[in-house]
XYZ file of C-alpha atoms in Angstrom:
392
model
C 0.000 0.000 0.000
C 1.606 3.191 -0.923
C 2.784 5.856 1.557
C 1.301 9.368 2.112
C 4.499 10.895 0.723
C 4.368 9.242 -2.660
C 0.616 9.565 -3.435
C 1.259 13.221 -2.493
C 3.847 13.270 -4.952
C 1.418 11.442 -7.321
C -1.124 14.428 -7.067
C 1.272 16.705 -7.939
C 3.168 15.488 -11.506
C 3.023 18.229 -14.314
C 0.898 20.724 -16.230
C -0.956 18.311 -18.349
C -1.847 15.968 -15.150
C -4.820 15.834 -13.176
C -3.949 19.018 -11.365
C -4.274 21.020 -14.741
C -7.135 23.177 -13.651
C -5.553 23.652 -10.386
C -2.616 25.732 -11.970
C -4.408 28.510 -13.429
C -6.578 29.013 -10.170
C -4.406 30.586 -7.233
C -5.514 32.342 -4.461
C -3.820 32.368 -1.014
C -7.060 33.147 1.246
C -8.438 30.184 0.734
C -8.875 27.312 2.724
C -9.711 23.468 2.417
C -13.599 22.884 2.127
C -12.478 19.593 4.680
C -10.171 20.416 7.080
C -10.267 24.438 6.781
C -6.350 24.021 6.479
C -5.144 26.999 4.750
C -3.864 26.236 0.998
C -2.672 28.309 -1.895
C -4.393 26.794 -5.273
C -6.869 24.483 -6.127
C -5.983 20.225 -5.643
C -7.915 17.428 -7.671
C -9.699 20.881 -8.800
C -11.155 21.254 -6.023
C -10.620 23.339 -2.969
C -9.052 21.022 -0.520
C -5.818 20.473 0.850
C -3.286 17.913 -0.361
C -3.241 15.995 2.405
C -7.167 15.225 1.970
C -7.238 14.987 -1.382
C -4.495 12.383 -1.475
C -6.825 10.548 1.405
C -9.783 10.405 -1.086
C -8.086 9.486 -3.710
C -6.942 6.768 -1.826
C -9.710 5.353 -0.295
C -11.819 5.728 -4.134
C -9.075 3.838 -6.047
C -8.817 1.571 -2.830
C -12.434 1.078 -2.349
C -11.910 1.270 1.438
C -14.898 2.288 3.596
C -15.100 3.906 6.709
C -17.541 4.031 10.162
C -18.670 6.788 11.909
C -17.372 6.679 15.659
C -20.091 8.465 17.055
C -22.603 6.590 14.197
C -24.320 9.691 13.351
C -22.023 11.041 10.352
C -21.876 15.085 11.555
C -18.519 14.799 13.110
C -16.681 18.259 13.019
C -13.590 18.196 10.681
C -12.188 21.409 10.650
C -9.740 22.433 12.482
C -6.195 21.551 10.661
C -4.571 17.809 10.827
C -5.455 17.174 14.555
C -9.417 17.588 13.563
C -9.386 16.003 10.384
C -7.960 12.452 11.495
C -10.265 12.427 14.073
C -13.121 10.776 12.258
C -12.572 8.960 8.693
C -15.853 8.396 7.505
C -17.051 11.884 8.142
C -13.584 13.080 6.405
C -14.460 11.180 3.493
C -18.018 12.065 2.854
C -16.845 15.980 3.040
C -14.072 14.886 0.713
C -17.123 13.284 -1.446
C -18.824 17.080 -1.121
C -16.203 19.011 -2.470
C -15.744 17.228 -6.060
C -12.435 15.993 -5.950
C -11.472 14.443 -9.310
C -9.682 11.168 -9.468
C -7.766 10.356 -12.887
C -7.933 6.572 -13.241
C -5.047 6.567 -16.170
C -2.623 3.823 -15.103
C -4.591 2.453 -12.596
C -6.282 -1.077 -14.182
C -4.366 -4.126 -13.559
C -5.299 -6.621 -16.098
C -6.102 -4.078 -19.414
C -6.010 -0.804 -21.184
C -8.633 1.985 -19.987
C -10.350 4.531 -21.982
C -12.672 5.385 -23.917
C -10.936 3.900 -27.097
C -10.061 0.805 -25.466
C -11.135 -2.208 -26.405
C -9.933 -5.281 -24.052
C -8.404 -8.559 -25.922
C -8.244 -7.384 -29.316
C -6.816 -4.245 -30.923
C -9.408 -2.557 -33.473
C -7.219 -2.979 -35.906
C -7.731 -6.227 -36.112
C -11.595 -6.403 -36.173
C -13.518 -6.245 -39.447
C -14.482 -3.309 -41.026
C -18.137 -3.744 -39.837
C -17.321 -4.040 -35.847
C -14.860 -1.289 -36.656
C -17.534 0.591 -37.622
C -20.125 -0.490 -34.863
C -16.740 0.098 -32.013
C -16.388 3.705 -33.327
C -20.323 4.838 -33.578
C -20.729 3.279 -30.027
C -17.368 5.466 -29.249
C -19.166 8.265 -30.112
C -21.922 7.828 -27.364
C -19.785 7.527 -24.934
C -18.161 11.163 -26.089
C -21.061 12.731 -26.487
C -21.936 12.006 -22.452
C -18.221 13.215 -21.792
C -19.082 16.602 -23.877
C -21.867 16.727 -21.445
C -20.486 15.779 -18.097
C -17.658 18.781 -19.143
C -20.720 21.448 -19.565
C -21.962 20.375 -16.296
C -18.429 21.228 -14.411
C -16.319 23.331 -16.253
C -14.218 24.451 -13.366
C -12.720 20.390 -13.690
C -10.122 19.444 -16.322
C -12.030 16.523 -17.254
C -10.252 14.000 -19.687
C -11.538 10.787 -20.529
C -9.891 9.170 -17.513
C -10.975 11.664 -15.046
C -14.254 10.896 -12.529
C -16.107 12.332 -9.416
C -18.851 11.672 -7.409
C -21.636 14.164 -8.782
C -25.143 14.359 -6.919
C -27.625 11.867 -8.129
C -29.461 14.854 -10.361
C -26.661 14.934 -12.547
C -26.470 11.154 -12.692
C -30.209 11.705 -13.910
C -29.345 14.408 -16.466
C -26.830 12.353 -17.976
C -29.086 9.273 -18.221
C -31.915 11.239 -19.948
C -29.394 12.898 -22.378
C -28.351 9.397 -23.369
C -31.405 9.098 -25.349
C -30.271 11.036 -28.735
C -26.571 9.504 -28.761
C -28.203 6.162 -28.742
C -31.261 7.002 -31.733
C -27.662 8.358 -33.718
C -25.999 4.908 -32.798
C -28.659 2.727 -34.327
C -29.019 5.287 -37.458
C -25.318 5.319 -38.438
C -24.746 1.537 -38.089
C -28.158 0.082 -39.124
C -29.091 0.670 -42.633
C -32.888 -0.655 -41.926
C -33.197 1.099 -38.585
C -32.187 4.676 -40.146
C -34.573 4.008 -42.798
C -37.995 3.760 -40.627
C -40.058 6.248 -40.058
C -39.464 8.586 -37.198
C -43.445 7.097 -35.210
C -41.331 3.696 -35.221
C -37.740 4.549 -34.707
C -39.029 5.906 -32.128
C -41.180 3.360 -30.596
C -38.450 0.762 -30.915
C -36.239 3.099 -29.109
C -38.593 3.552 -26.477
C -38.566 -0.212 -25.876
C -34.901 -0.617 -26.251
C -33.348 2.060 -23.906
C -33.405 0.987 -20.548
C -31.056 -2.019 -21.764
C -29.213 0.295 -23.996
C -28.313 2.523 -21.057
C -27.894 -0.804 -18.705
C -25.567 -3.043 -20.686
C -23.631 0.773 -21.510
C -23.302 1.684 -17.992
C -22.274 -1.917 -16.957
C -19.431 -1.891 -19.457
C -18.476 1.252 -18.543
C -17.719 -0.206 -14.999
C -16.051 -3.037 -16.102
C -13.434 -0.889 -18.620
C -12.650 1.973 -16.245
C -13.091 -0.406 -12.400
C -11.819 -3.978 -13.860
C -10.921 -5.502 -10.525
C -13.932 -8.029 -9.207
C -14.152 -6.636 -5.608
C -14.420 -2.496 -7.017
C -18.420 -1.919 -6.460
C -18.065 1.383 -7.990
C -21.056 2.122 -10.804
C -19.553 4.548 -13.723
C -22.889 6.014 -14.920
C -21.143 7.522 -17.608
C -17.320 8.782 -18.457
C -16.323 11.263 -16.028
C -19.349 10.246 -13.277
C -19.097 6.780 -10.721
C -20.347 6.152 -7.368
C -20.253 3.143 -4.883
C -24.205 3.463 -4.370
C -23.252 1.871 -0.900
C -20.117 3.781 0.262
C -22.023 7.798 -0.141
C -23.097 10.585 2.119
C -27.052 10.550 1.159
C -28.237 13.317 2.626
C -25.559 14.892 -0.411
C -26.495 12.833 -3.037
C -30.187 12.991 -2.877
C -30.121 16.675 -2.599
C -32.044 18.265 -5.098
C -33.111 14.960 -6.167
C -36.158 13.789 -3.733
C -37.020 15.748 -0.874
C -35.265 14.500 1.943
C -38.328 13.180 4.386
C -38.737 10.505 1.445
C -34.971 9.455 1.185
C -35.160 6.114 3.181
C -38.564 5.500 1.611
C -36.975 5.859 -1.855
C -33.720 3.955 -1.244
C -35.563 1.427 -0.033
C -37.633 1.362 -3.508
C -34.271 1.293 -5.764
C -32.380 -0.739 -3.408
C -32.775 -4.253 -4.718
C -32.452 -2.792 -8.544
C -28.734 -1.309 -7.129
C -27.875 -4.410 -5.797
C -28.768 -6.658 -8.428
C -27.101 -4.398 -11.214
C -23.839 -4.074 -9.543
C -23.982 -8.117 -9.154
C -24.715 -7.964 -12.965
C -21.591 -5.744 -13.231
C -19.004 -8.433 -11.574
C -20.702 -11.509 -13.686
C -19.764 -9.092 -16.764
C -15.887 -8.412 -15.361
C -15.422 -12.229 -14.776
C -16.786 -13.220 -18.099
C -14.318 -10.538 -20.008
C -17.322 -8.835 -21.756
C -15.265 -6.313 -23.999
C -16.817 -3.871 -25.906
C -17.877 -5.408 -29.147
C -19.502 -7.613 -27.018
C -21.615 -5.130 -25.219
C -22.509 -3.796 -28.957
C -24.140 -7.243 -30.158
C -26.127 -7.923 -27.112
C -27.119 -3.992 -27.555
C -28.612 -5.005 -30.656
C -29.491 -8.637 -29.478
C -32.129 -6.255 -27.034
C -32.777 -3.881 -30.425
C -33.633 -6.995 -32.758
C -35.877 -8.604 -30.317
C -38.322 -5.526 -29.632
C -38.287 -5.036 -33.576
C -39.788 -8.687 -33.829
C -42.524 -7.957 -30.691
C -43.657 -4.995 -32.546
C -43.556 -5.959 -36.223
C -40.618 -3.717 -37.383
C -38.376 -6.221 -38.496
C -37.491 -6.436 -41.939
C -35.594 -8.315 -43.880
C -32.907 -5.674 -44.291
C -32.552 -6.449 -40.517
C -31.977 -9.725 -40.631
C -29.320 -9.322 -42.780
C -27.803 -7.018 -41.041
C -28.129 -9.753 -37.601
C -26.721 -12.212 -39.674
C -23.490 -10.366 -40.609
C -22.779 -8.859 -37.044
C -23.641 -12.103 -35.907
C -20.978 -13.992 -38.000
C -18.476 -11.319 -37.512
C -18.949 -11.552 -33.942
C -18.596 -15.056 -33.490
C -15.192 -14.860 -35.487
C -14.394 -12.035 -32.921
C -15.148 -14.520 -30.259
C -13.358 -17.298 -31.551
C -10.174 -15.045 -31.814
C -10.327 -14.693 -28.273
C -11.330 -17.959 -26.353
C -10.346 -20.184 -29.298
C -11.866 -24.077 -27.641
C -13.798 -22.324 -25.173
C -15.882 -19.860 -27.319
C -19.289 -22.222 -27.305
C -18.805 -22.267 -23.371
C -18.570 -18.753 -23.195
C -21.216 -18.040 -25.537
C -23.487 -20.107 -23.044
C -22.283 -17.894 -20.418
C -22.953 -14.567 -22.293
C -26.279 -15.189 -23.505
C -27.482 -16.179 -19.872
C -25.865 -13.080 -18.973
C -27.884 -11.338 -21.258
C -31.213 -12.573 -20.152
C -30.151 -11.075 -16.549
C -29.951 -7.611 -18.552
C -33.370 -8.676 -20.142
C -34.763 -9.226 -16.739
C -33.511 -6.313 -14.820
C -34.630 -4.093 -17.742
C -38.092 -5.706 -16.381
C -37.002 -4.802 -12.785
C -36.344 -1.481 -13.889
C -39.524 -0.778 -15.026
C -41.308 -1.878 -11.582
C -38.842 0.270 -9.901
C -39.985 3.315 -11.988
C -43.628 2.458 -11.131
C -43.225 2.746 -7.631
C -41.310 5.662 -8.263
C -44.554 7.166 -10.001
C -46.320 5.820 -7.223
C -43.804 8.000 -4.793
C -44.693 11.448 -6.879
C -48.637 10.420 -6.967
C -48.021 10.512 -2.849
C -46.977 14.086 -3.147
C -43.432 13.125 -2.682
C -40.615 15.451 -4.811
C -38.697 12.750 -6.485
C -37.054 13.208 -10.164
C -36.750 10.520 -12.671
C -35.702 10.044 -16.311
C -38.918 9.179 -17.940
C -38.175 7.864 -21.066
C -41.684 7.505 -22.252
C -42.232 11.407 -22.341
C -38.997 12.208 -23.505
C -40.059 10.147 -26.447
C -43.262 11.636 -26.815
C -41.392 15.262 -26.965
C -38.862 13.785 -29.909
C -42.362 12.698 -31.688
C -43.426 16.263 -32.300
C -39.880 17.969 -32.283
C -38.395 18.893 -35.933
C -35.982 16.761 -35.283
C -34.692 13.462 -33.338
């Protein structure tokens, strides 16, 4: 486990770091939003001290977790070193508070991390129709980076670069996935982009919640590869360990607080079983070409429910199909038809929690219905908007 001294040092490498957007920002009044140590510039961009930034970034990368002493999380941390190390947990959820960014680059084990990498295989070597899928799907994945960046502009975010935002930007980011993922389908499927908007839409509709699922899950697995990280990555540049947060925080200007145990205790067993979903995912070595088929898998069996598809599609199956199962072969050789078994029951988990999903958003309704403030991402009436906008 490293010392103080050298993640310290680690904070604190060169212009074009993770401290970027702490070098233009200097200002010797201020003081750490933690500890209330004074401090001269901006760490992690954010206004802490060193000392507690390198503790969070420790204990995020580490996945460590921390009890209250006193059990009630409002321990007093102010007051230079001798307050600060007083009570861990407390230290950490302020940490959590003041948006300290943690750049992942050179932190995965086992593979490459990015959003251009693609674990196993180089994309060179894949066919010029998974190249194709790999860089449209690419392109989702920027386009919620382009958006994370507008929501915190005082962070130097690159594509390695994460904090802990409050759950309404989680939700902002999950709504605004909808148009990446209508482009995805229109620049890679020929019979998809040719539909008419009433049933492009409608298929999307059905479609999304796994879209955003099987996206977010991969997501985790590429940027938080090791089995025992419970960290979700909701997008580049946002993650949380649902089980390791300040709530009172996170929920804030998401549901009014009164209800925040009553709606925890509605999303709970959706959190759990998705971040279970997550580790079946990392131990199966679900890459990213992977998580592209069984997006489509989900996209080619609502077109069959509701009579949209054609035989262009099937065509188009058939050849990402083939390709893929060449992809696979490259990779497991002997033991592809074992791990096909393994990925297709996989997939029917992401087919059933897309079911779960939907409950969990009823009782949600059934929350605001009570009178109780709680946002969600209805997809349903953000389709119905797209149906009489200009444009998708």
């Amino acid at each position: 486990m490293p010392s103080s001294e050298i993640i310290t040092k680690k904070l604190d490498t060169s212009p074009h770091g993770s401290t970027a957007s702490s070098g233009c920002r200097s200002d010797y009044a201020l003081k750490c939003e933690v500890c209330a140590e004074d401090i001269r510039t901006f760490i992690l961009g954010a206004k802490v001290c060193r000392a507690c930034a390198s503790f969070y970034k420790r204990a995020v990368l580490e996945n460590l977790k921390y009890k209250c002493a006193s059990g009630d999380y409002t321990c007093d941390t102010q007051g230079g070193r001798t307050q600060r190390i007083k009570c861990k947990a407390c230290r950490y959820h302020k940490c959590q508070r003041a948006n300290i960014e943690i750049n992942v680059a050179g932190t995965a084990k086992d593979e490459g991390i990015g959003l251009t990498a693609l674990s196993s295989t180089s994309e060179a070597n894949l066919t010029p129709l998974l190249q194709e899928l790999v860089k449209a799907y690419d392109e989702v994945a920027a386009a919620q980076l382009e958006r994370v960046k507008e929501h915190h502009r005082e962070i130097n975010f690159t594509e390695n670069t994460f904090v802990t935002p409050k759950k309404r930007f989680i939700y902002d980011i999950e709504c605004h996935l909808l148009k990446p993922a209508i482009r995805f389908f229109e620049k890679t499927c020929k019979a998809y982009n040719k539909m008419p908007k009433d049933d492009k839409l409608t298929l999307i509709n059905h479609v999304f919640v796994e879209f955003r699922n099987l996206h977010q899950a991969f997501l985790s697995k590429q940027y938080c590869p090791e089995l025992d990280d419970p960290k979700v990555v909701f997008a580049p540049g946002y993650w949380a360990d649902p089980f390791n947060i300040d709530y009172d925080w996170w929920f804030e200007g998401y549901v009014d607080k009164p209800a925040f145990n009553e709606y925890w205790n509605v999303v709970l067993p959706f959190t759990r079983e998705f971040i279970d979903i997550i580790q079946k995912l990392k131990i199966l070595q679900i890459d990213k070409v992977d998580t592209i088929v069984l997006i489509y898998m989900s996209l080619w069996k609502h077109a069959e429910y509701l009579n949209l598809y054609s035989k262009e599609m099937e065509e188009f199956k058939d050849s990402v199909t083939a390709e893929w199962m060449a992809h696979l072969d490259r990779r497991f050789g002997k033991e592809t038809p074992v791990k096909l078994t393994s990925i297709m029951i996989l997939y029917k988990r992401f087919d059933e929690i897309g079911i779960e999903y939907k409950n969990t958003s009823m009782q949600i309704k059934v929350l605001r219905n009570s009178g109780v403030n709680v946002v969600n991402c209805d997809i349903s009436h953000l389709v119905d908007a797209l149906r009489i906008a200009d444009e998708v």
